[in-house]
Coordinates of C-alpha atoms in Angstrom, one line a residue:
Chain A
X105 CA 37.7 72.4 84.3
X106 CA 38.2 68.9 83.5
X107 CA 40.3 66.6 85.4
X108 CA 39.5 67.2 89.0
X109 CA 38.3 63.8 89.9
X110 CA 34.6 63.8 90.9
X111 CA 34.3 62.4 94.3
X112 CA 30.7 62.2 95.4
X113 CA 28.6 61.1 92.4
X114 CA 28.5 57.4 92.0
X115 CA 27.6 55.8 88.7
X116 CA 25.7 52.7 89.3
X117 CA 26.0 51.7 85.6
X118 CA 27.1 48.2 86.2
X119 CA 23.9 46.2 86.1
X120 CA 23.1 44.1 89.1
X121 CA 23.8 40.4 88.5
X122 CA 20.7 38.8 87.0
X123 CA 20.3 35.0 87.4
X124 CA 20.1 33.1 84.2
X125 CA 16.8 31.4 84.3
X126 CA 17.1 27.7 84.1
X127 CA 14.2 25.5 83.5
X128 CA 14.1 22.2 85.3
X129 CA 15.1 20.4 82.1
X130 CA 18.1 22.6 81.7
X131 CA 19.1 22.0 85.3
X132 CA 18.9 18.3 84.8
X133 CA 21.2 18.4 81.8
X134 CA 23.9 20.4 83.7
X135 CA 27.0 18.2 83.6
X136 CA 28.6 16.9 86.7
X137 CA 31.6 19.1 86.1
X138 CA 29.6 22.1 87.0
X139 CA 30.1 21.4 90.7
X140 CA 33.8 22.2 90.3
X141 CA 32.9 25.8 89.6
X142 CA 33.5 27.9 92.7
X143 CA 31.5 31.0 93.3
X144 CA 33.6 33.9 92.3
X145 CA 32.9 37.4 93.6
X146 CA 33.6 39.9 90.9
X147 CA 36.6 38.2 89.4
X148 CA 37.4 35.5 86.9
X149 CA 40.2 34.5 84.6
X150 CA 40.2 35.2 80.9
X151 CA 42.5 33.4 78.4
X152 CA 43.3 34.3 74.8
X153 CA 44.7 31.6 72.5
X154 CA 47.3 33.1 70.1
X155 CA 47.3 30.1 67.9
X156 CA 50.0 29.4 65.2
X157 CA 47.7 28.6 62.4
X158 CA 49.0 26.1 59.8
X159 CA 47.6 25.1 56.5
X160 CA 46.4 21.8 57.9
X161 CA 42.9 22.3 59.2
X162 CA 42.7 19.2 61.4
X163 CA 46.0 20.1 63.0
X164 CA 44.7 23.7 63.7
X165 CA 41.7 22.2 65.4
X166 CA 43.6 19.7 67.5
X167 CA 46.2 22.2 68.7
X168 CA 43.5 24.8 69.4
X169 CA 41.6 22.3 71.6
X170 CA 44.8 21.4 73.3
X171 CA 45.6 25.0 74.2
X172 CA 42.0 25.5 75.4
X173 CA 42.5 22.5 77.8
X174 CA 45.7 24.0 79.0
X175 CA 44.0 27.4 79.6
X176 CA 41.2 25.8 81.5
X177 CA 43.7 23.9 83.6
X178 CA 45.2 27.3 84.5
X179 CA 41.8 28.4 85.8
X180 CA 40.5 30.3 82.8
X181 CA 36.7 30.5 82.7
X182 CA 36.3 32.3 79.4
X183 CA 38.7 31.4 76.6
X184 CA 38.9 33.0 73.2
X185 CA 40.3 31.7 70.0
X186 CA 41.6 34.0 67.3
X187 CA 40.0 35.1 64.1
X188 CA 40.3 32.5 61.3
X189 CA 41.8 30.0 63.6
X190 CA 41.3 26.8 61.5
X191 CA 42.4 28.2 58.1
X192 CA 45.1 30.3 56.7
X193 CA 44.0 33.9 56.6
X194 CA 42.8 35.0 53.2
X195 CA 39.7 34.7 51.1
X196 CA 41.6 32.7 48.5
X197 CA 41.7 29.9 51.1
X198 CA 38.1 30.0 52.0
X199 CA 36.7 27.7 49.2
X200 CA 38.9 24.9 50.5
X201 CA 38.6 25.5 54.2
X202 CA 35.0 26.6 54.6
X203 CA 32.5 24.3 56.2
X204 CA 29.0 24.2 57.4
X205 CA 27.9 25.5 60.8
X206 CA 27.2 23.5 62.8
X207 CA 30.0 21.3 61.5
X208 CA 33.3 19.6 62.2
X209 CA 34.9 22.6 63.9
X210 CA 32.0 23.8 65.9
X211 CA 31.4 20.3 67.1
X212 CA 35.0 20.0 68.4
X213 CA 34.7 23.4 70.1
X214 CA 31.5 22.4 71.7
X215 CA 33.1 19.2 73.0
X216 CA 36.2 20.8 74.4
X217 CA 34.1 23.6 76.1
X218 CA 31.9 21.0 77.7
X219 CA 34.9 18.9 78.7
X220 CA 36.6 21.9 80.4
X221 CA 33.4 23.6 81.7
X222 CA 34.4 26.9 80.2
X223 CA 32.9 29.5 77.9
X224 CA 34.7 29.3 74.6
X225 CA 34.6 32.2 72.2
X226 CA 35.2 30.6 68.9
X227 CA 37.1 33.4 67.1
X228 CA 36.0 32.9 63.5
X229 CA 36.1 30.2 60.9
X230 CA 35.4 30.3 57.1
X231 CA 31.8 29.1 56.5
X232 CA 30.0 28.0 53.4
X233 CA 26.3 28.5 53.4
X234 CA 24.1 28.3 50.3
X235 CA 27.0 28.7 48.0
X236 CA 28.4 31.8 49.7
X237 CA 31.4 32.2 51.9
X238 CA 31.5 33.9 55.2
X239 CA 34.0 34.8 57.9
X240 CA 31.8 33.5 60.7
X241 CA 32.0 33.9 64.4
X242 CA 31.0 30.5 65.6
X243 CA 29.5 32.0 68.7
X244 CA 30.3 30.8 72.1
X245 CA 29.9 27.2 72.9
X246 CA 29.7 26.1 76.4
X247 CA 28.4 23.4 78.6
X248 CA 25.4 25.5 79.6
X249 CA 22.7 24.1 77.3
X250 CA 20.9 27.4 76.6
X251 CA 24.0 28.9 75.1
X252 CA 25.2 25.9 73.1
X253 CA 25.1 26.2 69.4
X254 CA 24.7 30.0 69.4
X255 CA 26.3 30.9 66.2
X256 CA 26.9 34.4 65.0
X257 CA 27.0 34.8 61.3
X258 CA 28.8 37.8 59.9
X259 CA 27.8 39.1 56.5
X260 CA 30.1 40.4 53.9
X261 CA 28.8 43.6 52.4
X262 CA 31.8 44.4 50.3
X263 CA 32.9 41.5 48.2
X264 CA 34.8 43.6 45.8
X265 CA 37.0 45.1 48.4
X266 CA 37.5 41.9 50.3
X267 CA 35.2 41.1 53.1
X268 CA 35.0 42.5 56.5
X269 CA 33.6 41.2 59.6
X270 CA 30.7 43.0 60.9
X271 CA 29.4 42.6 64.3
X272 CA 25.8 43.1 65.1
X273 CA 24.4 42.8 68.5
X274 CA 25.6 39.9 70.5
X275 CA 25.5 39.3 74.2
X276 CA 26.9 36.5 76.2
X277 CA 26.0 35.9 79.7
X278 CA 28.8 34.1 81.5
X279 CA 28.2 32.3 84.7
X280 CA 30.3 31.9 87.8
X281 CA 27.7 29.8 89.5
X282 CA 24.5 28.2 88.1
X283 CA 22.3 31.1 89.1
X284 CA 24.6 34.0 89.1
X285 CA 25.5 36.0 86.0
X286 CA 29.2 36.6 85.7
X287 CA 29.6 39.4 83.3
X288 CA 28.4 40.5 79.9
X289 CA 30.7 40.2 77.0
X290 CA 30.4 42.1 73.8
X291 CA 31.9 40.5 70.7
X292 CA 33.3 41.8 67.5
X293 CA 35.7 40.6 64.9
X294 CA 38.9 42.5 64.0
X295 CA 37.8 45.5 61.9
X296 CA 34.7 45.9 64.2
X297 CA 37.0 47.4 66.8
X298 CA 37.3 50.5 64.6
X299 CA 33.6 51.3 65.1
X300 CA 33.3 53.1 68.3
X301 CA 29.5 52.9 68.2
X302 CA 29.5 49.1 68.5
X303 CA 31.4 49.3 71.7
X304 CA 29.3 52.2 73.0
X305 CA 26.1 50.1 72.4
X306 CA 27.7 47.2 74.2
X307 CA 28.5 49.4 77.2
X308 CA 25.0 50.8 77.2
X309 CA 23.8 47.2 77.4
X310 CA 25.9 46.4 80.4
X311 CA 28.9 44.7 78.9
X312 CA 32.0 44.9 81.1
X313 CA 34.3 43.0 78.8
X314 CA 34.7 43.3 75.0
X315 CA 36.4 40.6 73.1
X316 CA 37.7 41.1 69.5
X317 CA 39.2 38.1 67.8
X318 CA 41.2 39.8 65.1
X319 CA 44.2 39.8 62.8
X320 CA 45.6 43.2 62.1
X321 CA 48.4 43.4 59.7
X322 CA 51.9 44.8 59.9
X323 CA 50.7 48.3 58.8
X324 CA 47.7 48.7 61.0
X325 CA 49.0 46.5 63.8
X326 CA 51.7 48.8 65.0
X327 CA 49.6 51.9 64.2
X328 CA 46.3 51.0 65.7
X329 CA 46.0 47.6 67.4
X330 CA 46.8 48.6 70.9
X331 CA 45.5 52.2 70.5
X332 CA 42.0 51.0 69.5
X333 CA 41.8 48.6 72.4
X334 CA 42.9 51.2 74.9
X335 CA 40.6 53.7 73.4
X336 CA 37.6 51.4 73.6
X337 CA 38.5 50.5 77.1
X338 CA 38.9 54.0 78.5
X339 CA 35.9 55.5 76.6
X340 CA 33.6 52.7 77.8
X341 CA 35.3 51.9 81.1
X342 CA 35.3 48.2 80.2
X343 CA 37.9 45.5 79.8
X344 CA 38.9 44.9 76.2
X345 CA 40.7 41.8 74.9
X346 CA 41.9 40.8 71.5
X347 CA 42.9 37.3 70.2
X348 CA 45.1 37.3 67.2
X349 CA 46.7 34.3 65.3
X350 CA 50.4 34.1 66.0
X351 CA 52.6 35.7 63.3
X352 CA 53.7 33.6 60.4
X353 CA 56.1 35.6 58.3
X354 CA 55.8 33.1 55.4
X355 CA 52.0 33.5 55.1
X356 CA 50.4 35.6 52.4
X357 CA 48.7 37.6 55.1
X358 CA 51.0 38.2 58.1
X359 CA 49.1 38.8 61.3
X360 CA 50.3 41.2 63.8
X361 CA 50.0 38.9 66.8
X362 CA 50.2 40.7 70.2
X363 CA 46.9 39.4 71.7
X364 CA 46.2 41.8 74.5
X365 CA 44.0 42.5 77.6
X366 CA 43.4 46.1 78.5
X367 CA 41.8 47.3 81.8
X368 CA 38.9 49.8 82.0
X369 CA 41.6 52.4 82.9
X370 CA 43.3 51.8 79.6
X371 CA 46.3 49.9 81.0
X372 CA 47.7 47.0 79.1
X373 CA 47.4 44.2 81.6
X374 CA 48.8 41.4 79.5
X375 CA 50.2 41.2 76.0
X376 CA 51.6 38.5 73.8
X377 CA 54.5 38.7 71.5
X378 CA 54.2 37.3 68.0
X379 CA 54.6 33.6 68.8
X380 CA 52.0 31.0 69.8
X381 CA 51.1 31.5 73.4
X382 CA 48.2 31.9 75.8
X383 CA 47.6 35.3 77.4
X384 CA 45.9 35.2 80.8
X385 CA 44.4 38.0 82.7
X386 CA 42.1 38.2 85.7
X387 CA 39.0 40.3 85.0
X388 CA 38.0 42.1 88.1
X389 CA 34.5 43.5 87.8
X390 CA 34.9 45.6 90.9
X391 CA 37.5 47.5 89.0
X392 CA 34.9 48.4 86.4
X393 CA 32.6 49.8 89.1
X394 CA 35.5 51.6 90.8
X395 CA 36.7 53.4 87.7
X396 CA 33.2 54.4 86.7
X397 CA 32.8 55.9 90.1
X398 CA 36.2 57.7 89.9
X399 CA 35.5 59.3 86.5
X400 CA 31.7 59.3 86.1
X401 CA 31.4 59.8 82.4
X402 CA 28.3 57.6 82.1
X403 CA 26.2 59.7 84.4
X404 CA 27.7 62.9 83.0
X405 CA 27.0 62.3 79.3
X406 CA 24.8 65.1 77.9
X407 CA 21.9 63.1 76.6
X408 CA 20.2 66.4 75.8
X409 CA 23.0 67.1 73.3
X410 CA 23.9 63.7 71.8
X411 CA 23.2 60.0 72.1
X412 CA 24.4 56.7 70.7
X413 CA 21.3 54.8 69.7
X414 CA 21.0 51.2 68.9
X415 CA 18.7 50.6 66.0
X416 CA 17.9 47.0 66.8
X417 CA 17.3 45.3 70.1
Chain B
X1442 CA 38.4 39.9 58.2
X1443 CA 39.3 43.3 59.2
X1444 CA 42.5 44.8 58.3
X1445 CA 42.9 44.3 54.6
X1446 CA 42.9 47.9 53.4
X1447 CA 39.9 48.6 51.3
X1448 CA 41.1 49.9 48.0
X1449 CA 38.2 50.9 45.8
X1450 CA 35.6 52.5 47.9
X1451 CA 36.2 56.1 48.4
X1452 CA 34.7 58.0 51.3
X1453 CA 33.9 61.5 50.2
X1454 CA 33.1 62.5 53.7
X1455 CA 35.1 65.7 53.7
X1456 CA 32.7 68.4 52.7
X1457 CA 33.6 70.4 49.7
X1458 CA 34.9 73.8 50.6
X1459 CA 32.0 76.2 50.8
X1460 CA 32.7 79.9 50.5
X1461 CA 31.8 81.9 53.5
X1462 CA 29.3 84.4 52.2
X1463 CA 30.4 88.0 52.7
X1464 CA 28.0 90.8 52.4
X1465 CA 29.3 93.9 50.9
X1466 CA 29.3 95.6 54.3
X1467 CA 31.4 92.8 55.7
X1468 CA 33.8 93.0 52.7
X1469 CA 34.2 96.6 53.3
X1470 CA 35.1 96.1 56.9
X1471 CA 37.8 93.6 56.1
X1472 CA 41.1 95.0 57.3
X1473 CA 44.0 95.7 55.0
X1474 CA 46.0 92.9 56.6
X1475 CA 43.8 90.4 54.8
X1476 CA 45.7 90.8 51.6
X1477 CA 48.8 89.3 53.2
X1478 CA 46.9 86.0 53.4
X1479 CA 48.1 83.6 50.7
X1480 CA 45.7 81.1 49.3
X1481 CA 46.5 77.8 50.9
X1482 CA 45.5 74.5 49.2
X1483 CA 44.6 72.1 51.9
X1484 CA 47.2 73.0 54.4
X1485 CA 47.7 75.6 57.2
X1486 CA 49.7 76.0 60.3
X1487 CA 48.3 75.5 63.8
X1488 CA 50.0 76.8 66.9
X1489 CA 49.3 75.9 70.6
X1490 CA 50.4 78.3 73.3
X1491 CA 51.5 76.3 76.4
X1492 CA 51.5 79.4 78.7
X1493 CA 53.1 79.5 82.1
X1494 CA 50.2 80.9 84.0
X1495 CA 51.1 83.1 86.9
X1496 CA 49.0 84.6 89.7
X1497 CA 49.2 88.1 88.0
X1498 CA 46.3 88.3 85.6
X1499 CA 47.7 91.3 83.6
X1500 CA 51.0 89.5 83.2
X1501 CA 49.2 86.4 81.9
X1502 CA 47.4 88.5 79.3
X1503 CA 50.4 90.3 78.2
X1504 CA 52.6 87.2 77.8
X1505 CA 49.8 85.3 76.1
X1506 CA 49.4 88.0 73.5
X1507 CA 53.2 88.1 73.0
X1508 CA 53.3 84.4 72.3
X1509 CA 50.3 84.7 70.0
X1510 CA 52.2 87.4 68.0
X1511 CA 55.3 85.1 67.9
X1512 CA 53.2 82.2 66.6
X1513 CA 51.6 84.4 63.9
X1514 CA 55.1 85.5 62.9
X1515 CA 55.9 81.9 62.4
X1516 CA 53.0 81.5 60.0
X1517 CA 50.3 80.1 62.3
X1518 CA 46.8 80.8 61.0
X1519 CA 44.9 79.2 63.9
X1520 CA 46.3 79.7 67.4
X1521 CA 44.9 78.2 70.6
X1522 CA 45.5 79.4 74.2
X1523 CA 45.2 76.9 77.0
X1524 CA 42.3 76.4 79.4
X1525 CA 42.2 79.0 82.2
X1526 CA 45.1 81.0 80.8
X1527 CA 44.6 84.2 82.7
X1528 CA 44.1 82.8 86.2
X1529 CA 45.5 80.1 88.4
X1530 CA 43.7 76.9 87.9
X1531 CA 41.1 76.3 90.6
X1532 CA 37.6 77.4 91.6
X1533 CA 39.0 79.0 94.7
X1534 CA 40.7 81.6 92.5
X1535 CA 37.6 82.3 90.4
X1536 CA 35.9 85.0 92.6
X1537 CA 39.1 87.1 92.3
X1538 CA 39.9 86.5 88.6
X1539 CA 36.5 86.2 87.0
X1540 CA 35.4 89.0 84.7
X1541 CA 32.6 89.9 82.4
X1542 CA 32.5 88.7 78.8
X1543 CA 33.0 90.8 76.8
X1544 CA 35.6 92.3 79.0
X1545 CA 39.2 93.1 79.5
X1546 CA 40.6 89.7 78.4
X1547 CA 38.4 89.1 75.4
X1548 CA 39.1 92.7 74.3
X1549 CA 42.8 92.0 74.3
X1550 CA 42.3 88.7 72.5
X1551 CA 40.3 90.4 69.9
X1552 CA 42.9 93.1 69.4
X1553 CA 45.8 90.7 69.0
X1554 CA 43.8 88.4 66.7
X1555 CA 43.0 91.4 64.5
X1556 CA 46.6 92.7 64.6
X1557 CA 48.0 89.3 63.6
X1558 CA 45.2 88.3 61.1
X1559 CA 44.7 85.0 62.7
X1560 CA 42.0 82.9 64.3
X1561 CA 42.6 82.8 68.0
X1562 CA 40.9 80.1 70.1
X1563 CA 40.7 81.7 73.5
X1564 CA 41.1 78.6 75.7
X1565 CA 39.0 79.5 78.7
X1566 CA 38.8 82.2 81.3
X1567 CA 36.9 82.5 84.6
X1568 CA 33.7 84.5 83.9
X1569 CA 31.3 86.1 86.3
X1570 CA 27.7 86.5 85.0
X1571 CA 24.7 87.3 87.1
X1572 CA 26.5 86.4 90.3
X1573 CA 27.6 83.0 89.0
X1574 CA 31.1 81.8 88.1
X1575 CA 31.9 79.9 84.9
X1576 CA 34.8 78.4 83.2
X1577 CA 34.1 80.0 79.9
X1578 CA 35.5 79.4 76.4
X1579 CA 35.8 82.9 75.1
X1580 CA 35.1 81.7 71.7
X1581 CA 37.3 82.5 68.8
X1582 CA 38.1 86.1 68.0
X1583 CA 39.4 87.0 64.7
X1584 CA 39.6 89.9 62.3
X1585 CA 36.7 88.5 60.3
X1586 CA 33.8 90.6 61.5
X1587 CA 31.2 87.8 61.3
X1588 CA 33.2 85.7 63.7
X1589 CA 34.2 88.3 66.2
X1590 CA 32.7 88.3 69.6
X1591 CA 31.5 84.7 69.3
X1592 CA 31.6 83.6 72.8
X1593 CA 30.9 80.1 74.1
X1594 CA 29.6 79.9 77.6
X1595 CA 30.1 76.6 79.3
X1596 CA 27.7 75.7 82.1
X1597 CA 28.5 74.0 85.3
X1598 CA 26.0 71.3 86.1
X1599 CA 27.9 69.8 89.0
X1600 CA 28.8 72.5 91.5
X1601 CA 29.1 70.1 94.3
X1602 CA 31.7 67.9 92.6
X1603 CA 33.6 70.8 91.2
X1604 CA 32.7 72.2 87.9
X1605 CA 33.5 70.7 84.6
X1606 CA 33.6 72.2 81.1
X1607 CA 30.9 71.0 78.8
X1608 CA 31.0 71.6 75.2
X1609 CA 27.8 72.0 73.3
X1610 CA 27.8 72.5 69.6
X1611 CA 30.3 74.9 68.2
X1612 CA 31.7 75.3 64.8
X1613 CA 34.2 77.6 63.5
X1614 CA 34.8 78.3 59.9
X1615 CA 38.3 79.2 59.2
X1616 CA 39.4 80.9 56.0
X1617 CA 42.5 80.7 54.0
X1618 CA 41.3 83.3 51.6
X1619 CA 38.2 85.5 51.6
X1620 CA 36.0 83.2 49.7
X1621 CA 37.5 79.8 50.6
X1622 CA 36.6 77.8 53.7
X1623 CA 39.7 76.5 55.4
X1624 CA 38.5 73.8 57.7
X1625 CA 36.0 73.2 60.4
X1626 CA 37.2 73.1 64.0
X1627 CA 35.3 71.4 66.8
X1628 CA 36.0 72.8 70.2
X1629 CA 35.8 71.3 73.7
X1630 CA 37.4 72.0 77.0
X1631 CA 39.5 69.5 78.9
X1632 CA 37.1 66.9 80.3
X1633 CA 35.0 67.1 77.1
X1634 CA 37.6 65.0 75.4
X1635 CA 36.4 62.0 77.4
X1636 CA 33.0 62.2 75.7
X1637 CA 33.4 60.3 72.4
X1638 CA 30.0 61.4 71.3
X1639 CA 31.0 65.1 71.1
X1640 CA 33.8 64.3 68.7
X1641 CA 31.6 62.0 66.7
X1642 CA 29.0 64.7 66.2
X1643 CA 31.8 67.1 65.2
X1644 CA 33.0 64.6 62.6
X1645 CA 29.5 64.1 61.3
X1646 CA 29.3 67.9 60.9
X1647 CA 32.5 68.0 58.8
X1648 CA 35.1 69.0 61.3
X1649 CA 38.6 68.1 60.3
X1650 CA 40.3 69.4 63.4
X1651 CA 39.3 69.2 67.0
X1652 CA 40.9 71.5 69.6
X1653 CA 40.7 70.9 73.3
X1654 CA 42.2 73.5 75.5
X1655 CA 42.6 71.5 78.7
X1656 CA 44.6 70.9 81.9
X1657 CA 44.8 67.2 82.9
X1658 CA 46.5 66.5 86.1
X1659 CA 49.4 64.3 87.1
X1660 CA 47.2 61.3 87.5
X1661 CA 45.0 61.5 84.4
X1662 CA 47.7 63.2 82.3
X1663 CA 50.1 60.2 82.1
X1664 CA 47.2 57.8 81.9
X1665 CA 44.8 59.3 79.4
X1666 CA 45.9 62.7 77.9
X1667 CA 47.6 61.3 74.8
X1668 CA 45.5 58.2 74.6
X1669 CA 42.3 60.2 74.4
X1670 CA 43.6 62.5 71.7
X1671 CA 44.9 59.6 69.6
X1672 CA 41.7 57.8 70.1
X1673 CA 39.5 60.7 69.0
X1674 CA 41.8 61.2 66.1
X1675 CA 41.8 57.6 64.8
X1676 CA 38.1 57.0 65.5
X1677 CA 37.0 60.2 63.7
X1678 CA 39.9 60.5 61.2
X1679 CA 40.5 64.1 62.2
X1680 CA 43.4 66.1 63.5
X1681 CA 43.2 66.6 67.3
X1682 CA 45.1 69.2 69.3
X1683 CA 45.3 70.1 73.0
X1684 CA 46.6 73.2 74.6
X1685 CA 47.5 72.9 78.2
X1686 CA 49.0 75.5 80.6
X1687 CA 52.7 74.8 81.3
X1688 CA 53.4 72.9 84.5
X1689 CA 53.9 74.7 87.7
X1690 CA 54.9 72.3 90.4
X1691 CA 54.2 74.9 93.1
X1692 CA 50.6 75.5 92.0
X1693 CA 47.7 74.0 94.0
X1694 CA 46.6 72.2 90.8
X1695 CA 49.5 71.0 88.8
X1696 CA 48.7 70.8 85.1
X1697 CA 50.2 68.0 83.0
X1698 CA 51.4 70.2 80.2
X1699 CA 52.3 68.3 77.0
X1700 CA 50.2 70.2 74.5
X1701 CA 49.9 67.9 71.5
X1702 CA 48.9 67.7 67.9
X1703 CA 47.8 64.3 66.6
X1704 CA 47.2 63.3 63.0
X1705 CA 44.1 61.6 61.6
X1706 CA 46.1 58.4 61.6
X1707 CA 46.7 58.7 65.3
X1708 CA 50.3 59.8 65.1
X1709 CA 51.7 62.4 67.5
X1710 CA 52.9 65.1 65.2
X1711 CA 54.1 67.5 67.8
X1712 CA 54.2 67.5 71.6
X1713 CA 55.4 69.9 74.2
X1714 CA 57.2 69.1 77.3
X1715 CA 56.1 70.6 80.6
X1716 CA 57.6 74.1 80.2
X1717 CA 56.2 77.2 78.5
X1718 CA 56.5 76.8 74.7
X1719 CA 54.6 77.0 71.4
X1720 CA 53.7 73.8 69.6
X1721 CA 53.4 74.1 65.8
X1722 CA 52.0 71.7 63.3
X1723 CA 50.9 71.9 59.7
X1724 CA 47.4 70.7 59.3
X1725 CA 47.1 69.0 55.9
X1726 CA 43.5 68.5 55.0
X1727 CA 44.4 66.3 52.1
X1728 CA 45.7 63.9 54.7
X1729 CA 42.3 63.7 56.2
X1730 CA 40.7 62.7 52.9
X1731 CA 43.5 60.2 52.1
X1732 CA 43.1 58.4 55.4
X1733 CA 39.3 58.3 55.0
X1734 CA 39.8 56.7 51.7
X1735 CA 42.4 54.2 53.0
X1736 CA 40.2 53.0 55.9
X1737 CA 36.7 53.9 54.9
X1738 CA 35.0 53.6 58.3
X1739 CA 32.6 56.5 57.6
X1740 CA 31.0 54.8 54.6
X1741 CA 31.0 51.5 56.3
X1742 CA 29.3 52.3 59.6
X1743 CA 26.2 50.2 60.0
X1744 CA 23.6 52.9 60.3
X1745 CA 21.0 50.1 60.3
X1746 CA 22.5 49.0 63.6
X1747 CA 23.6 52.1 65.5
X1748 CA 23.9 55.8 65.1
X1749 CA 25.3 58.8 67.0
X1750 CA 22.6 61.4 67.0
X1751 CA 23.0 65.1 67.8
X1752 CA 20.0 66.3 69.7
X1753 CA 20.4 69.9 68.8
X1754 CA 21.4 71.6 65.6

């Protein structure tokens, strides 16, 4: 008998905040802007940049940074750019648009993140490395020294069928105050959202927010974009967010748009249309704990019957 | 780069049909009605009985059997009853309504399944066994001798918080013809649908249809009933069906209704309202193979990074 709400078994799955250790040298390098951060109890603002990507790389970078500044001015503490935000979407464009990492684009992301005192999830950019092309998640650049220059390379196991983004493990600690962990964010790109196991591993590891920069198309977008986000959210009782490029009907690959934030209950909290915009949502970590108490699926999984196992730390 | 459809890598995940071995004695006991079965290539009809459950047990049984006959007359080969179909929904009713298994209810189900030459998924009934009460899936009774009397007891690990239905492993082979396997069905009850791992194990084991007799309530119903079904379907690229009791606004537990069939693409193929009815849908196994070829998530899972593992055979 399923859907009587359990009342008296509490799931304490949400990990206790663990301070990020800071060596004295790291503390010394913390910028002055850090003091403007106010301690936040269980809540912070997320922003998703639904960028209208043009064919001019420098213009994409400039406008992306401008929107990041705008989001930060609205109080966003974590900001995500979309997949392939500095280049038109398509492998045929990659030889021209690919760059080294670190390189021009990551340098600019790092600068704007430091300037705004935010965590910036860099979506993805085409990368050239040793003669090969990648759709690379440029990690998350921030003003916290230990997280700067954390890049996340995504390999391409299927060159003949086009390449896909594959997430491996990735965890970002976000801070609300210098010695207080904010939340854990699990990251994937686009197609990764189809793999339930990745989200399950993230949840096991304490993520309360999953962010997928991605660009579904006009077939899979209406069919699965929102469904997959809501499914990941309700199955793992986490917030789920997606950041898509804005739609360009003249492009060779037309992105679905509709960047979205979904609550751990599976509700759509905020959703863009198809045009360039910024999506904001306040992420309330107490909501995660509340829902996990209300429907205690984590404590009631039958580990004697099945388990999702991560193969790498 | 996620949502370019892969074109040239085929997932041959769907297991090849394997004949169900029949000993000569089994063949001899096959009823005459078997000859009316026509060989079906990859497609068969499913029916879900959304029964209006009353407080009169014998009436529930009689009407359930009547609707099963009606569904069979419409060509259904697999028919599912809802959770708790012979008793009002609630543990307080169980001492009065519980019975032994095998017993009166399972005997009637077995008879009507044989009469109609169908596979009948018995939803659930309250069971008394050794002084304890259970919400028991009475298995699937059919006219095929080797599958008759296959009962599926569901334990109750949380008596203090109310009891929940827990599925363990269960696989049903359905036949379209004496020597041709039809499809594999994974079964769970109600709350089981919240556990992604169960569905993932079923998919690994070759199930192409998951059936969840269940009764969500008026809170979780609108929030999650359809979402969970669509999520299980698209994540595992299987058909998913739910069979709920019809809604009774005067009952102490008001079931959501809305028995549903969802395609492996995540589309709602058929959906009841809240009243007593039969939901029909044709299950096309070629559609399963087609979608698995179109979006080959099974062959592209990163088994080097994660795995869903069944702990029992």
